[in-house]
mmCIF file of N, CA and C in Angstrom:
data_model
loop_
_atom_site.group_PDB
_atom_site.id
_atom_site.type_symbol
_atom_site.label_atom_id
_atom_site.label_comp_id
_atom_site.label_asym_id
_atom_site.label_seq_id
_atom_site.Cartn_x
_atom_site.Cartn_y
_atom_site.Cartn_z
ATOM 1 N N UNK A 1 -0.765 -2.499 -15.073
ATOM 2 C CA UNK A 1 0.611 -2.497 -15.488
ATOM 3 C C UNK A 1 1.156 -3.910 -15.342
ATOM 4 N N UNK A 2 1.461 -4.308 -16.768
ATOM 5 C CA UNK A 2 2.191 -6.068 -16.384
ATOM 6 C C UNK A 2 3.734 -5.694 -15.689
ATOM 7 N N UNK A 3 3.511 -6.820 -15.086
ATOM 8 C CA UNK A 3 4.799 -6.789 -14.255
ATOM 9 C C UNK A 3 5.620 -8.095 -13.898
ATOM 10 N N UNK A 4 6.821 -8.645 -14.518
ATOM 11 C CA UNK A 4 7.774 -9.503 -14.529
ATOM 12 C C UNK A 4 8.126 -9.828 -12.797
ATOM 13 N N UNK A 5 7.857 -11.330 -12.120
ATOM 14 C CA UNK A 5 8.510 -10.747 -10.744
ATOM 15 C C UNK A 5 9.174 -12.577 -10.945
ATOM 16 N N UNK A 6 10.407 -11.960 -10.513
ATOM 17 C CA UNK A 6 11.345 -13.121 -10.005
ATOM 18 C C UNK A 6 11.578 -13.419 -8.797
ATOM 19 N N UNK A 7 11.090 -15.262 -8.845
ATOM 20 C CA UNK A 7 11.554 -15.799 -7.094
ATOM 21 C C UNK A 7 12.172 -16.993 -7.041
ATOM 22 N N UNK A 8 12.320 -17.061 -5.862
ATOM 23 C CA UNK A 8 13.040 -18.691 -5.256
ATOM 24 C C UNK A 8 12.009 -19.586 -4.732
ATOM 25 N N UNK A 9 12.578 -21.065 -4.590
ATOM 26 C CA UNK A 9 11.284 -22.278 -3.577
ATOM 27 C C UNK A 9 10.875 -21.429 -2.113
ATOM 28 N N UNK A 10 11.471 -20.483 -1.926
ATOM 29 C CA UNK A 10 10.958 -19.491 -0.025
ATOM 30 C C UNK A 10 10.220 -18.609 -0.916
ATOM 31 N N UNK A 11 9.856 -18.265 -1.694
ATOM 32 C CA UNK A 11 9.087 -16.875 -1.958
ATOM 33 C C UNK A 11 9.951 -15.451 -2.162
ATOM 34 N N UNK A 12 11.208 -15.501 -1.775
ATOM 35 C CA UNK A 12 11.521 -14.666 -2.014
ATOM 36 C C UNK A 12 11.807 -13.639 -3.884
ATOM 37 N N UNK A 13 11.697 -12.786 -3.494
ATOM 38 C CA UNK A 13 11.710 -12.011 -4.481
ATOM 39 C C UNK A 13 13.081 -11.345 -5.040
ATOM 40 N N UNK A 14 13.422 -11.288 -6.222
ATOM 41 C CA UNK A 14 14.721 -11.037 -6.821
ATOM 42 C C UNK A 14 14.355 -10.167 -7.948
ATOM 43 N N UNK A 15 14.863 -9.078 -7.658
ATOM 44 C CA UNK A 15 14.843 -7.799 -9.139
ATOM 45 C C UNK A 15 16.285 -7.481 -9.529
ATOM 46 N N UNK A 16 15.860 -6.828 -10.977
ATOM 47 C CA UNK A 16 17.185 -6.653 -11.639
ATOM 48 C C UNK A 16 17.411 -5.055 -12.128
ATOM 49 N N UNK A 17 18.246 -4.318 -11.283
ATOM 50 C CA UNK A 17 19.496 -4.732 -11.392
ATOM 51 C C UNK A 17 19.628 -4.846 -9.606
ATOM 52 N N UNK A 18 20.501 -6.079 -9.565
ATOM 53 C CA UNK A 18 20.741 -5.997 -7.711
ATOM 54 C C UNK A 18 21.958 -5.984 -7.372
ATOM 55 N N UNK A 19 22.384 -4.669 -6.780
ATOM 56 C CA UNK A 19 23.390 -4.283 -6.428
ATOM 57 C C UNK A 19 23.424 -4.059 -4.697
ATOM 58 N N UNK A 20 24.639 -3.967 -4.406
ATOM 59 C CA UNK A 20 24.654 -4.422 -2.620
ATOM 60 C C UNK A 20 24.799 -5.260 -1.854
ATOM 61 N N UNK A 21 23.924 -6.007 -1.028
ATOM 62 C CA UNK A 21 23.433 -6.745 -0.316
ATOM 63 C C UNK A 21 22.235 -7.730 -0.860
ATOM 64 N N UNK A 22 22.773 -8.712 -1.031
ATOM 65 C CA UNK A 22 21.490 -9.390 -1.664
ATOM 66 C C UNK A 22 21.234 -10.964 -1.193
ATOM 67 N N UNK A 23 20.617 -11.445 -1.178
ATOM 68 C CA UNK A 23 20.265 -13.342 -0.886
ATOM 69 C C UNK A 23 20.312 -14.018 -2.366
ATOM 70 N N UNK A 24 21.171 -14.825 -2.300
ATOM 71 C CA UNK A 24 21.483 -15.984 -3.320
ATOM 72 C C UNK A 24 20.235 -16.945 -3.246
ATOM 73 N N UNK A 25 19.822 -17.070 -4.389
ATOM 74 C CA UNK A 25 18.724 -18.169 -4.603
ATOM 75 C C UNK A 25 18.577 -19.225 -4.051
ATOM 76 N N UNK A 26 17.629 -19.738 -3.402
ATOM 77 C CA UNK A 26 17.320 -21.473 -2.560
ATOM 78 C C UNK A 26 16.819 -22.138 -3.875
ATOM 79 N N UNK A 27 17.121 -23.317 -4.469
ATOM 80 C CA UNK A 27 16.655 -23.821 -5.208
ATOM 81 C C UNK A 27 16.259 -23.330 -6.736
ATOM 82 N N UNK A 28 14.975 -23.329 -7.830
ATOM 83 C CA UNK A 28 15.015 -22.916 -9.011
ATOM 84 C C UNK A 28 14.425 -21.359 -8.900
ATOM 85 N N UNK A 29 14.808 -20.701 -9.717
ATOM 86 C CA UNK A 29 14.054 -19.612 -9.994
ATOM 87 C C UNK A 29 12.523 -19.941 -11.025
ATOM 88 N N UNK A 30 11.910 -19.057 -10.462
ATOM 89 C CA UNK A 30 10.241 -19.046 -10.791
ATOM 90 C C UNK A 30 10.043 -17.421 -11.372
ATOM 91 N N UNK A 31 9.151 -17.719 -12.301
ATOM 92 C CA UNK A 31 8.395 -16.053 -12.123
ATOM 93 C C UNK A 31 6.565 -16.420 -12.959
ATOM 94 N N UNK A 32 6.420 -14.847 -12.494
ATOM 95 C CA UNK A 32 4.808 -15.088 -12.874
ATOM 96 C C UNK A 32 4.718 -13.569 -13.099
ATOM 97 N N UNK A 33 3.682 -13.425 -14.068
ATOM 98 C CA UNK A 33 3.720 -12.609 -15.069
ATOM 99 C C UNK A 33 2.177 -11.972 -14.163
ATOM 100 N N UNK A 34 2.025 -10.998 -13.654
ATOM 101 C CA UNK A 34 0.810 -10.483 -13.094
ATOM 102 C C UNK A 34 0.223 -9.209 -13.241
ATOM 103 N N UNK A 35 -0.817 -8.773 -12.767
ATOM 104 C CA UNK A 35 -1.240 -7.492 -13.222
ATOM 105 C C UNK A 35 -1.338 -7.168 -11.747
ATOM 106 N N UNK A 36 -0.189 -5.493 -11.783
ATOM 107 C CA UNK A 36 -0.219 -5.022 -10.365
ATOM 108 C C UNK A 36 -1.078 -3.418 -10.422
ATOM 109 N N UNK A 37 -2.242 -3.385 -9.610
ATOM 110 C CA UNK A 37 -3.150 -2.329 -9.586
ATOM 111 C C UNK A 37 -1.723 -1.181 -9.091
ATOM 112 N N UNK A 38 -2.311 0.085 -9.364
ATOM 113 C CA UNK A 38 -1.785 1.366 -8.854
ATOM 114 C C UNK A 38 -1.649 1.446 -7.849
ATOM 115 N N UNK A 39 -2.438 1.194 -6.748
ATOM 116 C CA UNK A 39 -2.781 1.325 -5.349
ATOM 117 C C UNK A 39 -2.001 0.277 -4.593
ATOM 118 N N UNK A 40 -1.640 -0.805 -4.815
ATOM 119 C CA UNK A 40 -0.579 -2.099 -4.453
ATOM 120 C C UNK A 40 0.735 -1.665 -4.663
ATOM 121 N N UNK A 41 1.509 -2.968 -4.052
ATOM 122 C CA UNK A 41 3.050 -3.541 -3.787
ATOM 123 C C UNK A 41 2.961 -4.516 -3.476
ATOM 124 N N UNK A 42 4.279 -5.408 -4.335
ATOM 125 C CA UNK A 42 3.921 -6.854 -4.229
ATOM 126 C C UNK A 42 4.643 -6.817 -2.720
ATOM 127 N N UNK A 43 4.408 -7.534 -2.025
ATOM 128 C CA UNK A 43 4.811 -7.864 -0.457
ATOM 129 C C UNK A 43 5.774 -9.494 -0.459
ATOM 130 N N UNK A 44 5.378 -10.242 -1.189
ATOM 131 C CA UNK A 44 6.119 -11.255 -1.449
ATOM 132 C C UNK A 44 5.152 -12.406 -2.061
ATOM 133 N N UNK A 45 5.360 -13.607 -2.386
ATOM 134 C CA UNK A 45 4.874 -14.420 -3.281
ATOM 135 C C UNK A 45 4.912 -15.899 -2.485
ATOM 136 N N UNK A 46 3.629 -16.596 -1.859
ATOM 137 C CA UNK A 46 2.968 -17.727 -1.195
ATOM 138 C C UNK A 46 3.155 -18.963 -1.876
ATOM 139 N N UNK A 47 4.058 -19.585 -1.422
ATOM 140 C CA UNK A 47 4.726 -20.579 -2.385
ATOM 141 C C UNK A 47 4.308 -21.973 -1.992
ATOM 142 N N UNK A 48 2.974 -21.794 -1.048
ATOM 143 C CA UNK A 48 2.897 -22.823 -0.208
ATOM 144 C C UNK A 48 1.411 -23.777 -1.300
ATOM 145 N N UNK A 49 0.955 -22.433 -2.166
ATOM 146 C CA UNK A 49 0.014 -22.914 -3.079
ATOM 147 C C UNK A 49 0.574 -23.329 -4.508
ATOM 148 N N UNK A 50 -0.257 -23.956 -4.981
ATOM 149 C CA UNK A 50 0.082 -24.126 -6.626
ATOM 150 C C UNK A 50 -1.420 -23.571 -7.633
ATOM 151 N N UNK A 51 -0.992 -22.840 -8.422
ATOM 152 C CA UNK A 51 0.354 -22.065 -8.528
ATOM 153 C C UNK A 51 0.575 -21.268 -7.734
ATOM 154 N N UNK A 52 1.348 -20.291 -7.740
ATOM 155 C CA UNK A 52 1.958 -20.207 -6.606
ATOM 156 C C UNK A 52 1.281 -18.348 -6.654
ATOM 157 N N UNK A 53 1.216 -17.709 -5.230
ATOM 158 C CA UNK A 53 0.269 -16.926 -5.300
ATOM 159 C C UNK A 53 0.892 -15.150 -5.204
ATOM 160 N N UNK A 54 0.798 -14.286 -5.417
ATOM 161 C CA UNK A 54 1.940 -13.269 -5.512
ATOM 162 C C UNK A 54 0.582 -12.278 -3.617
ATOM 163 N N UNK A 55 1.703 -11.925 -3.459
ATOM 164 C CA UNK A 55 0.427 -11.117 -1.755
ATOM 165 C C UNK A 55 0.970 -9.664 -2.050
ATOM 166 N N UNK A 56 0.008 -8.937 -1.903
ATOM 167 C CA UNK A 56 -0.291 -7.569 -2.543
ATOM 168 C C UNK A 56 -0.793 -6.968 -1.200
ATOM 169 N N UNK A 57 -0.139 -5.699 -0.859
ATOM 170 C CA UNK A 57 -0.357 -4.796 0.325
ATOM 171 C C UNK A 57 -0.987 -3.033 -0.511
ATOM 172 N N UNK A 58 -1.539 -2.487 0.604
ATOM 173 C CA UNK A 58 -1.371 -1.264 0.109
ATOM 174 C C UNK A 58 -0.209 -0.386 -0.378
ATOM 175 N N UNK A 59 0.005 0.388 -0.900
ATOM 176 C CA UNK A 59 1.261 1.423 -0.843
ATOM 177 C C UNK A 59 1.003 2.562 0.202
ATOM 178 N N UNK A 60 1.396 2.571 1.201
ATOM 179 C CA UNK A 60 1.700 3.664 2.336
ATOM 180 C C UNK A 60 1.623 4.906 2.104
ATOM 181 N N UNK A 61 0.520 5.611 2.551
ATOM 182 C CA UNK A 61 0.084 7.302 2.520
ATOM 183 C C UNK A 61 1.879 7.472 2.562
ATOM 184 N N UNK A 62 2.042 8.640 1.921
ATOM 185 C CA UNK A 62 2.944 9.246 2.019
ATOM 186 C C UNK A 62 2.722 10.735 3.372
ATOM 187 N N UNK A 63 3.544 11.189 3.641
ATOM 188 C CA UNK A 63 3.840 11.974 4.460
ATOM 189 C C UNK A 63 2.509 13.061 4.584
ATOM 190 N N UNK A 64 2.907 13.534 3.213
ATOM 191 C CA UNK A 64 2.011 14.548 2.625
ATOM 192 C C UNK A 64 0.210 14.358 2.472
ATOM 193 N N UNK A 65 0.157 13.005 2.325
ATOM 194 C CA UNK A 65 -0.893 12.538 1.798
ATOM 195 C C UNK A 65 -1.560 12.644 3.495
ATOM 196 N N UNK A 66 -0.929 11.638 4.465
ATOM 197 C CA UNK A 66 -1.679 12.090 5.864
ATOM 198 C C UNK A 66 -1.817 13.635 6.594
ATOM 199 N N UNK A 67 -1.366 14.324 6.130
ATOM 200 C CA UNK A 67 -1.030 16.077 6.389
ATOM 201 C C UNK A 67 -2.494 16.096 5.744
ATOM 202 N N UNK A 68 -2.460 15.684 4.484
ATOM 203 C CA UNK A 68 -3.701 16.548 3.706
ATOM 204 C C UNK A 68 -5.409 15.785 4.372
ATOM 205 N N UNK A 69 -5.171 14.618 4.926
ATOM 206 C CA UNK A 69 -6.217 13.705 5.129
ATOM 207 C C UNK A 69 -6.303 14.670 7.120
ATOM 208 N N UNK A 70 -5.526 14.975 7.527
ATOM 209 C CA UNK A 70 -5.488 15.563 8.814
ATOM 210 C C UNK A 70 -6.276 16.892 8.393
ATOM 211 N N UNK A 71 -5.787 17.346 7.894
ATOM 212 C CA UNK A 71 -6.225 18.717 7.171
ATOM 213 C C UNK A 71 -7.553 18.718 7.185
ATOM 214 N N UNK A 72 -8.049 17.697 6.520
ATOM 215 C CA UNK A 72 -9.620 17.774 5.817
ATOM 216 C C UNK A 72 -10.483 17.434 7.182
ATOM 217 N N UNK A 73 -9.769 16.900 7.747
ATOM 218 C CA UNK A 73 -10.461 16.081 9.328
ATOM 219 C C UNK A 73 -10.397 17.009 10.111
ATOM 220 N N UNK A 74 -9.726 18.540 10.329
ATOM 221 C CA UNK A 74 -9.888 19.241 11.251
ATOM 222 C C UNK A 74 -10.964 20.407 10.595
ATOM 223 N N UNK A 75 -10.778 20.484 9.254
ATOM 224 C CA UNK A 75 -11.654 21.318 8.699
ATOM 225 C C UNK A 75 -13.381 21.148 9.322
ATOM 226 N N UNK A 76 -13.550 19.978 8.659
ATOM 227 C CA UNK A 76 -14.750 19.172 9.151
ATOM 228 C C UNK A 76 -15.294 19.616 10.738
ATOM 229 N N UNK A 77 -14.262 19.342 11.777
ATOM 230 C CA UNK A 77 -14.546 19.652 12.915
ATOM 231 C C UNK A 77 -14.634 20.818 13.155
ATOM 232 N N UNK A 78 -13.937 21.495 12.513
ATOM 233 C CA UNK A 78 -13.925 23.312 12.931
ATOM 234 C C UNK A 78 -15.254 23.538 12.060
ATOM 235 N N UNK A 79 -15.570 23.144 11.263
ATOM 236 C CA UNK A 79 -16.930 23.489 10.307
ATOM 237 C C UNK A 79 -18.396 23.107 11.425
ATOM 238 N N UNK A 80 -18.222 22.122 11.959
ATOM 239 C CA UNK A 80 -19.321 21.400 13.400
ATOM 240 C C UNK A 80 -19.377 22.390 14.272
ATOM 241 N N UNK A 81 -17.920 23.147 14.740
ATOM 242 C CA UNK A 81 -17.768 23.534 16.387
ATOM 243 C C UNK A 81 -18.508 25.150 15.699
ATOM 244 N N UNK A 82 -18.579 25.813 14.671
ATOM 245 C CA UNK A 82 -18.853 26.422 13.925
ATOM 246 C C UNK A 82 -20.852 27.247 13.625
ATOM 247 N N UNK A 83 -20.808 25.665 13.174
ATOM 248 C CA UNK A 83 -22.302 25.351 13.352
ATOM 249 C C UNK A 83 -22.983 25.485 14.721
ATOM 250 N N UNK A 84 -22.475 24.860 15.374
ATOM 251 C CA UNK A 84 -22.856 24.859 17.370
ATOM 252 C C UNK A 84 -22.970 25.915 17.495
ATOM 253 N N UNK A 85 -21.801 26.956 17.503
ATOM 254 C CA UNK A 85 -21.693 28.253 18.121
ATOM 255 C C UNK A 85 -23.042 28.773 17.731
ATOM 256 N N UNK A 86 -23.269 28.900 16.024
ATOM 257 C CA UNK A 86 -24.282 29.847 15.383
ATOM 258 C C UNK A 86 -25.844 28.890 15.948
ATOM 259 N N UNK A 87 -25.726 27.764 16.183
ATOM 260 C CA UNK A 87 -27.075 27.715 16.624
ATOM 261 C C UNK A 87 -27.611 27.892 18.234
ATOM 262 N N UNK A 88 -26.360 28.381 19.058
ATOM 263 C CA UNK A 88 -26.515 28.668 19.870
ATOM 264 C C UNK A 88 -26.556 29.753 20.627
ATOM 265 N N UNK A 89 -26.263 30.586 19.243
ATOM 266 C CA UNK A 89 -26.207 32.153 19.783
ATOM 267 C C UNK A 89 -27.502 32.713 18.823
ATOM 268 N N UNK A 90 -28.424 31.751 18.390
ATOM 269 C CA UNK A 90 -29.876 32.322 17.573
ATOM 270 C C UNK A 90 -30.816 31.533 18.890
ATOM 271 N N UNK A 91 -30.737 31.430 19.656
ATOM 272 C CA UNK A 91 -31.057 30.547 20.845
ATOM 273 C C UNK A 91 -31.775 28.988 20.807
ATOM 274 N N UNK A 92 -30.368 28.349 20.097
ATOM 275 C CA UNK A 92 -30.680 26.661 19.484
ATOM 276 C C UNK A 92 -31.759 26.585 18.715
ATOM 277 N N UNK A 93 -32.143 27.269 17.815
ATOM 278 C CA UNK A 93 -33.183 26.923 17.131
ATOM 279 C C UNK A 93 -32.339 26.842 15.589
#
């Protein structure tokens, strides 16, 4: 997905529409035209290189998403403690 990102000489990042609370620009505005994977978020943009470099984090399991990853991780274990029992009541063999 191309993606338009606007900044200042600090790296900071500026989207539109900005309503609220916001930081007034240090110096010129910059942007760079990048390709952001599904799985990312831009985190902010390294201004210390030329050109200048955009830093990309994961996007954060959602709530649901660690419920379901817990889920599968106790399954697993109850599926082991499972196994034990039955090979220990055929007398470990």
């Amino acid at each position: 997905m191309q993606t338009l990102i606007i900044y200042d000489n600090t790296g900071t990042i500026f989207s539109s529409p900005i309503t609220g609370s916001y930081k007034k620009p240090q110096g010129d505005l910059k942007y760079l035209e990048i390709e952001l994977p599904e799985n990312k978020v831009l985190k902010s943009i390294d201004t210390s290189e030329t050109p200048n470099i955009p830093i990309l984090e994961d996007i954060p399991k959602t709530d649901l998403e660690k419920t379901q990853d817990q889920l599968l991780e106790t399954q697993a274990q109850l599926a082991n403690l499972q196994e034990q029992i039955l090979v220990k009541e055929n007398g470990g063999k």
